Amino acid sequence: MTTSTIRRVRGRRVWDSRGRPTIEVDVELASGVRGRAIAPAGASRGSGEAVDLRDGTERFGGQDVMMAIAHVNKPITMRLAGRDVQDQQAIDYELIEMDATPEKSKLGGNTLTAVSLAVAQAAAAANGVPLWKHLAQGREVTLPLPEIQIFGGGAHAGQRVDIQDFMVMPIGAWTFSDALAMVAEIYRAAGDLMRDAGKIAGVADEGGYWPLFASNEDALEMLVRAIEKAGLRPGSDAAISLDIAASQFGRDGRYRLALEGRELDRDGMAEMLVRWVDRYPIVSIEDPFAEDDRIAWIAFTKAMAGRLQVIGDDYLTTSAERVEAAAVDHACNAVLLKPNQAGTVTETKAALDMARKAGFGTIVSARSGESEDTAIVHLAVGWNAGQLKVGSFARSERMAKWNEGLRIEESLGPHSQFAGFDVLPFRRPAAAGGTR
Ligand code: 2PG
Ligand code: MG
């Protein structure tokens, strides 16, 4: 037995940022060292995601996780006890084999995500280093360019506006801490403008303002005004990033914009987005089309070549195979990486490696249901993902992550590197093999 031998894996029920049950896992080592992780939960989910195991009983609207906890405490503990916690890949493969379903429905994607991340944390703790350092394995790291939500919509705000995330990217910032300071001013300015206009109804699931806009485009105008009111230049200090989350309102090539009472076909949808990109300082769009609309993805990415980051979230669901297929198709040029879409740290890393090989942008992302767990910030830094999406600039489950980024930045010293604007795929020289 070495100091990094796993003694026990323990699951418990904790509560996420929406007040729903979720699973927390402790991986305890023979040395007494411990790693801990909490599974997040999505609301707008791709059909290819690992599924959460929920009890489906009367309690908590069927959302309880007692079965997931039982899996951790018995079969997973029995299988992992005695294993070397440093062997992340072997442990993850073991979990995948135990589950033996394509969508992780037997043990639960939530169960596996919490165990896998807790294993990574325990391995880092056993080495006496923070998780980012453990993952970097001696390589230089770069702090990620954040994309930060100002208005919430879609599934995170009762469908009040159709588009899910209206975000800003502080592309003119020189450091991670500057980037956050810029967004703090924009978030405050947006709140003031919305209050003055009587268009604010509180905050949505990820902390962005819950807007009372009359059209989706109103949000874009308000964002530009907020950037200006913050004393910043739209398009050079701060740009706009959108998550359309189009699978939520699009199917079979038709898109229903409920707020505006109209339905668009895939060409109409593309025209609207191109017009927005022409008119507003938009540098990134996630899930512009539904996950079943491959033709639209390919045509749009081609039309936007050289000027836009096109991110697959529901379209790629953190799957290396899907990223590979999208690279062959040229269906997008960036991937959102959510550990609980894949189910394990190893599979998430595989999706990132594939994306990097294709020259794609890589964005590590939180979910709309979150917790105080800050592991994703460490993944973004340790893996040099370049970009980080955590939600808005309010609510402690979001701020815990931004603040963790600040601590990592400080620990790297005054010469820490920051990804900045050039991390976006269209800003980089044509990706020959795409290695960075
Ligand atoms: C997304 C995420 C985060 P959810 O769509 O990118 O904003 O939302 O976790 O609900 O899938
Ligand atoms: Mg998304």
Coordinates of C-alpha atoms and ligand atoms in Angstrom, one line a residue:
M1 CA 0.0 0.0 0.0
T2 CA 1.3 3.4 -1.0
T3 CA 0.2 6.8 0.2
S4 CA -1.9 7.1 -3.0
T5 CA -3.9 3.9 -2.5
I6 CA -7.6 4.4 -2.4
R7 CA -9.1 3.3 0.9
R8 CA -12.7 4.3 0.4
V9 CA -15.1 6.2 -1.8
R10 CA -18.0 7.8 -0.1
G11 CA -21.1 9.5 -1.6
R12 CA -23.5 11.9 0.0
R13 CA -26.5 14.0 -1.0
V14 CA -25.9 17.7 -1.1
W15 CA -27.9 20.5 -2.8
D16 CA -27.2 22.4 -6.0
S17 CA -27.7 26.0 -6.9
R18 CA -31.3 25.4 -7.9
G19 CA -32.0 23.7 -4.5
R20 CA -32.1 20.2 -6.1
P21 CA -30.3 17.2 -4.8
T22 CA -27.0 16.2 -6.2
I23 CA -24.2 13.9 -5.4
E24 CA -20.9 14.7 -3.6
V25 CA -18.2 12.2 -3.5
D26 CA -15.1 11.8 -1.3
V27 CA -12.3 9.7 -2.4
E28 CA -10.3 8.8 0.7
L29 CA -6.7 7.5 0.5
A30 CA -4.8 5.2 2.8
S31 CA -2.7 8.1 3.9
G32 CA -5.8 10.0 5.1
V33 CA -5.7 12.5 2.2
R34 CA -9.0 13.1 0.5
G35 CA -10.4 14.4 -2.8
R36 CA -13.9 15.8 -3.1
A37 CA -16.2 16.7 -6.0
I38 CA -19.8 17.6 -6.6
A39 CA -21.7 16.7 -9.8
P40 CA -23.4 19.7 -11.6
A41 CA -26.6 19.4 -13.6
G42 CA -27.7 20.9 -16.9
A43 CA -31.2 22.2 -17.9
S44 CA -30.7 22.5 -21.6
R45 CA -29.2 19.2 -22.4
G46 CA -28.0 17.6 -25.6
S47 CA -29.5 14.2 -26.4
G48 CA -26.0 12.7 -26.6
E49 CA -25.1 13.5 -23.0
A50 CA -24.4 11.1 -20.2
V51 CA -27.6 11.0 -18.3
D52 CA -28.0 11.7 -14.6
L53 CA -29.3 8.8 -12.4
R54 CA -32.3 10.2 -10.5
D55 CA -34.5 8.1 -8.2
G56 CA -37.8 9.1 -9.9
T57 CA -39.7 8.7 -6.6
E58 CA -42.0 11.2 -5.0
R59 CA -39.2 13.0 -3.2
F60 CA -37.9 16.3 -4.6
G61 CA -39.9 15.9 -7.8
G62 CA -38.2 12.6 -8.7
Q63 CA -34.7 14.3 -8.5
D64 CA -33.3 12.5 -5.5
V65 CA -29.9 10.7 -5.9
M66 CA -30.0 8.0 -3.3
M67 CA -29.5 5.3 -5.9
A68 CA -26.4 7.1 -7.2
I69 CA -25.1 7.3 -3.7
A70 CA -25.7 3.6 -3.1
H71 CA -23.7 2.8 -6.2
V72 CA -20.7 4.8 -4.9
N73 CA -20.8 3.4 -1.4
K74 CA -21.0 -0.3 -2.4
P75 CA -19.9 -1.4 -5.9
I76 CA -17.7 1.5 -6.8
T77 CA -15.9 1.5 -3.4
M78 CA -15.4 -2.3 -3.7
R79 CA -14.0 -1.9 -7.2
L80 CA -11.7 1.1 -6.5
A81 CA -10.4 0.3 -3.0
G82 CA -6.8 -0.7 -3.2
R83 CA -6.3 1.1 -6.6
D84 CA -3.6 3.7 -7.1
V85 CA -5.4 7.1 -7.3
Q86 CA -2.8 8.4 -9.7
D87 CA -4.1 6.1 -12.4
Q88 CA -6.9 8.3 -13.5
Q89 CA -7.3 6.8 -16.9
A90 CA -7.4 3.2 -15.7
I91 CA -9.9 4.1 -13.0
D92 CA -12.1 6.0 -15.5
Y93 CA -12.1 3.0 -17.9
E94 CA -13.0 0.8 -15.0
L95 CA -16.0 3.0 -14.2
I96 CA -17.0 3.0 -17.8
E97 CA -16.8 -0.7 -17.9
M98 CA -18.8 -1.1 -14.7
D99 CA -21.6 1.1 -16.2
A100 CA -21.5 -0.6 -19.6
T101 CA -24.2 1.6 -21.1
P102 CA -23.5 4.2 -23.9
E103 CA -25.2 6.9 -22.0
K104 CA -24.0 6.0 -18.5
S105 CA -27.5 5.3 -17.3
K106 CA -26.7 2.3 -15.0
L107 CA -24.4 4.0 -12.5
G108 CA -25.4 7.5 -13.7
G109 CA -23.4 10.2 -15.5
N110 CA -23.7 12.3 -12.3
T111 CA -22.2 9.4 -10.2
L112 CA -19.3 8.9 -12.5
T113 CA -18.6 12.6 -12.9
A114 CA -18.4 13.1 -9.1
V115 CA -16.2 10.0 -8.6
S116 CA -13.9 10.8 -11.5
L117 CA -13.3 14.4 -10.5
A118 CA -12.9 13.4 -6.8
V119 CA -10.2 10.9 -8.0
A120 CA -8.4 13.7 -9.8
Q121 CA -8.6 15.9 -6.7
A122 CA -7.3 13.1 -4.4
A123 CA -4.4 12.5 -6.8
A124 CA -3.5 16.2 -6.7
A125 CA -3.8 16.3 -2.9
A126 CA -1.7 13.2 -2.6
N127 CA 1.0 15.1 -4.6
G128 CA 0.5 18.1 -2.4
V129 CA -0.4 20.3 -5.4
P130 CA -3.5 22.1 -6.6
L131 CA -5.5 20.3 -9.3
W132 CA -4.5 22.6 -12.1
K133 CA -0.8 21.9 -11.4
H134 CA -1.4 18.2 -11.2
L135 CA -3.1 18.3 -14.6
A136 CA -0.5 20.5 -16.2
Q137 CA 2.3 18.0 -15.4
G138 CA 5.0 20.6 -15.5
R139 CA 3.8 22.4 -18.6
E140 CA 3.4 26.1 -18.7
V141 CA -0.2 27.2 -18.1
T142 CA -2.3 30.1 -19.4
L143 CA -5.3 31.6 -17.6
P144 CA -8.5 31.4 -19.7
L145 CA -10.4 34.1 -21.5
P146 CA -13.7 34.2 -19.7
E147 CA -17.1 34.5 -21.3
I148 CA -19.6 35.8 -18.8
Q149 CA -23.3 36.0 -18.9
I150 CA -25.1 39.3 -18.5
F151 CA -28.7 38.3 -19.4
G152 CA -30.1 34.8 -19.0
G153 CA -32.8 33.4 -21.2
G154 CA -34.1 30.1 -22.6
A155 CA -34.4 27.2 -20.2
H156 CA -32.6 29.3 -17.5
A157 CA -35.3 32.0 -17.4
G158 CA -38.6 30.4 -18.1
Q159 CA -38.1 30.9 -21.8
R160 CA -38.6 34.7 -21.2
V161 CA -36.4 35.3 -24.2
D162 CA -35.6 32.5 -26.7
I163 CA -31.8 32.9 -26.8
Q164 CA -30.2 31.3 -23.7
D165 CA -27.0 33.2 -22.9
F166 CA -26.2 36.8 -23.7
M167 CA -22.5 37.0 -22.7
V168 CA -19.5 39.3 -22.9
M169 CA -15.9 38.4 -23.6
P170 CA -13.4 41.0 -22.3
I171 CA -11.2 40.6 -25.3
G172 CA -9.2 43.8 -24.6
A173 CA -8.1 42.6 -21.2
W174 CA -4.4 41.9 -20.5
T175 CA -4.9 39.7 -17.4
F176 CA -7.5 37.4 -16.0
S177 CA -8.1 39.8 -13.1
D178 CA -8.5 42.8 -15.5
A179 CA -11.0 40.7 -17.5
L180 CA -13.1 40.1 -14.4
A181 CA -12.9 43.8 -13.4
M182 CA -14.2 44.8 -16.8
V183 CA -17.1 42.4 -16.6
A184 CA -18.0 43.6 -13.1
E185 CA -18.4 47.1 -14.6
I186 CA -20.5 45.8 -17.5
Y187 CA -22.7 43.7 -15.3
R188 CA -23.4 46.7 -13.0
A189 CA -24.0 49.0 -16.0
A190 CA -26.4 46.5 -17.5
G191 CA -28.3 46.3 -14.2
D192 CA -28.6 50.1 -14.0
L193 CA -29.8 50.4 -17.6
M194 CA -32.3 47.7 -17.2
R195 CA -33.7 49.1 -14.0
D196 CA -34.0 52.5 -15.6
A197 CA -35.9 50.9 -18.5
G198 CA -38.1 48.8 -16.2
K199 CA -36.9 45.7 -17.9
I200 CA -35.5 43.7 -15.1
A201 CA -37.3 40.9 -13.2
G202 CA -34.5 39.5 -11.0
V203 CA -31.7 37.1 -11.9
A204 CA -31.9 33.8 -13.9
D205 CA -30.4 30.4 -13.1
E206 CA -26.8 31.4 -13.8
G207 CA -27.0 34.9 -12.2
G208 CA -27.5 36.9 -15.4
Y209 CA -30.4 39.4 -15.3
W210 CA -33.8 37.9 -16.0
P211 CA -34.8 40.3 -18.8
L212 CA -38.2 41.7 -19.8
F213 CA -37.2 42.4 -23.4
A214 CA -39.7 42.6 -26.3
S215 CA -37.4 40.9 -28.8
N216 CA -34.2 38.9 -28.7
E217 CA -32.4 41.7 -30.5
D218 CA -33.3 44.2 -27.7
A219 CA -30.8 42.2 -25.6
L220 CA -28.0 42.8 -28.1
E221 CA -28.7 46.5 -28.1
M222 CA -28.7 46.7 -24.4
L223 CA -25.5 44.7 -24.1
V224 CA -23.7 47.2 -26.4
R225 CA -25.1 50.1 -24.3
A226 CA -23.9 48.4 -21.1
I227 CA -20.4 48.0 -22.5
E228 CA -20.3 51.7 -23.4
K229 CA -21.8 52.8 -20.1
A230 CA -19.0 50.8 -18.4
G231 CA -16.6 53.1 -20.2
L232 CA -15.4 50.4 -22.6
R233 CA -15.3 50.1 -26.4
P234 CA -17.7 47.4 -27.8
G235 CA -15.7 45.2 -30.1
S236 CA -12.3 46.1 -28.9
D237 CA -12.4 46.1 -25.1
A238 CA -15.4 43.7 -24.8
A239 CA -17.2 41.7 -27.4
I240 CA -20.5 39.7 -27.4
S241 CA -20.8 36.0 -27.1
L242 CA -24.1 34.1 -27.5
D243 CA -25.4 30.7 -26.6
I244 CA -28.4 30.3 -28.8
A245 CA -29.1 26.8 -27.4
A246 CA -31.2 26.3 -30.5
S247 CA -32.1 22.7 -29.8
Q248 CA -34.5 24.1 -27.2
F249 CA -36.7 25.7 -29.9
G250 CA -35.6 24.1 -33.1
R251 CA -36.3 20.8 -34.8
D252 CA -36.3 19.4 -38.3
G253 CA -34.8 22.6 -39.6
R254 CA -37.6 24.9 -38.2
Y255 CA -37.0 27.4 -35.4
R256 CA -39.8 28.8 -33.3
L257 CA -39.0 32.2 -31.7
A258 CA -41.8 32.3 -29.1
L259 CA -41.0 35.8 -27.8
E260 CA -41.3 37.3 -31.3
G261 CA -44.2 35.0 -32.4
R262 CA -42.5 33.8 -35.5
E263 CA -41.1 30.7 -37.0
L264 CA -38.0 30.5 -39.2
D265 CA -36.6 27.8 -41.4
R266 CA -32.9 27.1 -41.3
D267 CA -32.1 29.7 -43.9
G268 CA -34.1 32.3 -42.1
M269 CA -32.4 31.4 -38.8
A270 CA -29.0 31.7 -40.5
E271 CA -29.9 35.1 -42.0
M272 CA -30.9 36.4 -38.7
L273 CA -27.7 35.3 -37.0
V274 CA -25.5 36.7 -39.9
R275 CA -27.4 40.0 -39.6
W276 CA -26.6 40.1 -35.9
V277 CA -23.0 39.3 -36.5
D278 CA -22.9 42.1 -39.1
R279 CA -24.6 44.6 -36.8
Y280 CA -23.2 43.8 -33.3
P281 CA -19.7 43.0 -32.1
I282 CA -20.3 39.3 -31.8
V283 CA -17.2 37.1 -31.8
S284 CA -18.7 33.7 -30.6
I285 CA -21.9 31.8 -31.1
E286 CA -22.7 28.5 -29.4
D287 CA -25.3 26.0 -30.7
P288 CA -26.6 28.4 -33.4
F289 CA -28.7 25.5 -34.8
A290 CA -30.4 22.5 -33.3
E291 CA -28.4 19.3 -32.8
D292 CA -30.3 17.6 -35.6
D293 CA -29.5 20.3 -38.2
R294 CA -26.1 19.3 -39.5
I295 CA -26.5 21.0 -42.9
A296 CA -27.2 24.3 -41.3
W297 CA -24.1 24.0 -39.0
I298 CA -21.9 23.3 -42.0
A299 CA -23.3 26.2 -44.2
F300 CA -23.1 28.7 -41.3
T301 CA -19.6 27.8 -40.2
K302 CA -18.5 28.2 -43.8
A303 CA -20.3 31.6 -44.2
M304 CA -18.7 32.9 -40.9
A305 CA -15.2 31.6 -41.7
G306 CA -12.5 34.0 -40.4
R307 CA -14.8 36.1 -38.2
L308 CA -16.7 33.9 -35.7
Q309 CA -16.1 31.2 -33.2
V310 CA -18.9 28.6 -33.7
I311 CA -19.2 26.4 -30.6
G312 CA -20.8 23.0 -30.4
D313 CA -22.3 22.2 -27.0
D314 CA -25.5 20.1 -27.4
Y315 CA -24.1 19.3 -30.9
L316 CA -20.9 17.7 -29.6
T317 CA -21.7 16.8 -26.0
T318 CA -18.0 16.6 -25.0
S319 CA -17.5 13.5 -27.2
A320 CA -14.2 13.0 -29.0
E321 CA -16.0 11.1 -31.7
R322 CA -18.5 13.9 -32.4
V323 CA -15.7 16.4 -32.3
E324 CA -13.8 14.4 -34.9
A325 CA -16.9 14.1 -37.1
A326 CA -17.5 17.9 -36.8
A327 CA -13.9 18.6 -37.8
V328 CA -14.2 16.4 -40.9
D329 CA -17.5 18.2 -41.7
H330 CA -16.2 21.7 -40.8
A331 CA -19.5 22.0 -38.9
C332 CA -18.1 24.3 -36.2
N333 CA -14.7 25.5 -35.0
A334 CA -14.9 25.1 -31.2
V335 CA -16.1 22.7 -28.5
L336 CA -17.7 23.3 -25.1
L337 CA -16.3 20.9 -22.6
K338 CA -18.5 19.8 -19.7
P339 CA -17.2 16.9 -17.7
N340 CA -20.7 15.6 -16.9
Q341 CA -21.7 15.5 -20.5
A342 CA -18.9 12.9 -21.0
G343 CA -19.1 11.3 -17.6
T344 CA -15.4 11.1 -16.7
V345 CA -12.3 13.3 -16.6
T346 CA -10.6 11.0 -19.1
E347 CA -13.3 11.3 -21.7
T348 CA -13.5 15.1 -21.3
K349 CA -9.7 15.3 -21.9
A350 CA -10.1 13.0 -25.0
A351 CA -12.6 15.5 -26.4
L352 CA -10.3 18.4 -25.7
D353 CA -7.3 16.6 -27.3
M354 CA -9.3 15.8 -30.4
A355 CA -10.5 19.4 -30.6
R356 CA -6.9 20.7 -30.3
K357 CA -5.8 18.4 -33.0
A358 CA -8.5 19.8 -35.3
G359 CA -7.5 23.4 -34.4
F360 CA -10.8 24.0 -32.6
G361 CA -11.2 26.5 -29.8
T362 CA -11.8 24.8 -26.4
I363 CA -14.0 26.2 -23.7
V364 CA -14.4 24.5 -20.3
S365 CA -17.9 25.1 -19.0
A366 CA -20.0 24.9 -15.9
R367 CA -23.7 23.8 -16.0
S368 CA -26.7 25.8 -15.1
G369 CA -27.1 23.7 -11.9
E370 CA -23.9 24.3 -10.0
S371 CA -22.3 24.2 -6.6
E372 CA -19.3 25.6 -4.7
D373 CA -17.1 23.0 -6.5
T374 CA -14.4 24.8 -8.5
A375 CA -12.7 21.9 -10.3
I376 CA -13.6 23.1 -13.8
V377 CA -11.4 26.2 -13.3
H378 CA -8.5 23.9 -12.6
L379 CA -9.3 21.9 -15.7
A380 CA -9.4 25.0 -17.8
V381 CA -6.0 26.2 -16.5
G382 CA -4.2 22.8 -16.1
W383 CA -5.3 21.7 -19.6
N384 CA -4.6 25.1 -21.2
A385 CA -8.1 25.1 -22.6
G386 CA -7.9 28.9 -23.3
Q387 CA -11.5 29.7 -22.5
L388 CA -13.9 29.3 -19.5
K389 CA -17.7 29.7 -19.3
V390 CA -19.1 29.7 -15.8
G391 CA -22.4 31.7 -16.1
S392 CA -22.8 35.2 -14.8
F393 CA -21.1 37.6 -12.4
A394 CA -23.4 37.0 -9.5
R395 CA -24.4 34.1 -7.2
S396 CA -21.7 32.4 -5.2
E397 CA -21.7 29.1 -7.2
R398 CA -20.5 31.3 -10.1
M399 CA -18.3 33.7 -8.1
A400 CA -16.6 30.8 -6.3
K401 CA -15.2 29.8 -9.7
W402 CA -14.2 33.3 -10.9
N403 CA -12.5 33.9 -7.5
E404 CA -10.7 30.6 -7.8
G405 CA -9.3 31.8 -11.1
L406 CA -8.0 34.9 -9.3
R407 CA -6.2 32.7 -6.7
I408 CA -4.6 30.6 -9.4
E409 CA -3.5 33.8 -11.2
E410 CA -1.9 35.1 -8.0
S411 CA -0.1 31.9 -7.3
L412 CA 1.4 32.0 -10.8
G413 CA 3.0 35.4 -9.9
P414 CA 3.2 38.7 -11.8
H415 CA 4.2 37.1 -15.1
S416 CA 1.2 34.8 -15.4
Q417 CA 0.0 34.3 -18.9
F418 CA -3.5 35.2 -20.0
A419 CA -5.2 33.7 -23.1
G420 CA -6.8 36.9 -24.5
F421 CA -8.5 37.5 -27.8
D422 CA -6.1 35.5 -29.9
V423 CA -7.2 32.3 -28.3
L424 CA -10.4 32.3 -30.5
P425 CA -9.9 29.9 -33.4
F426 CA -10.5 32.5 -36.2
R427 CA -7.8 34.7 -34.7
R428 CA -5.2 32.0 -35.0
P429 CA -3.1 31.3 -38.1
A430 CA -4.8 28.6 -40.2
A431 CA -4.6 25.5 -38.1
A432 CA -2.1 23.2 -39.7
G433 CA -2.6 20.2 -37.5
G434 CA -3.8 22.7 -34.9
T435 CA -1.2 22.1 -32.2
R436 CA -0.5 24.9 -29.9
Ligands
2PG1 C1 -25.1 25.6 -21.7 C2 -25.2 25.4 -20.2 C3 -24.5 26.5 -19.4 P1 -27.0 23.9 -19.2 O1 -26.1 25.4 -22.4 O2 -24.1 25.9 -22.2 O3 -24.9 27.7 -19.8 O4 -26.5 25.3 -19.8 O5 -26.1 23.5 -18.1 O6 -28.4 24.1 -18.7 O7 -27.0 22.9 -20.3
MG2 MG -24.9 25.7 -24.3

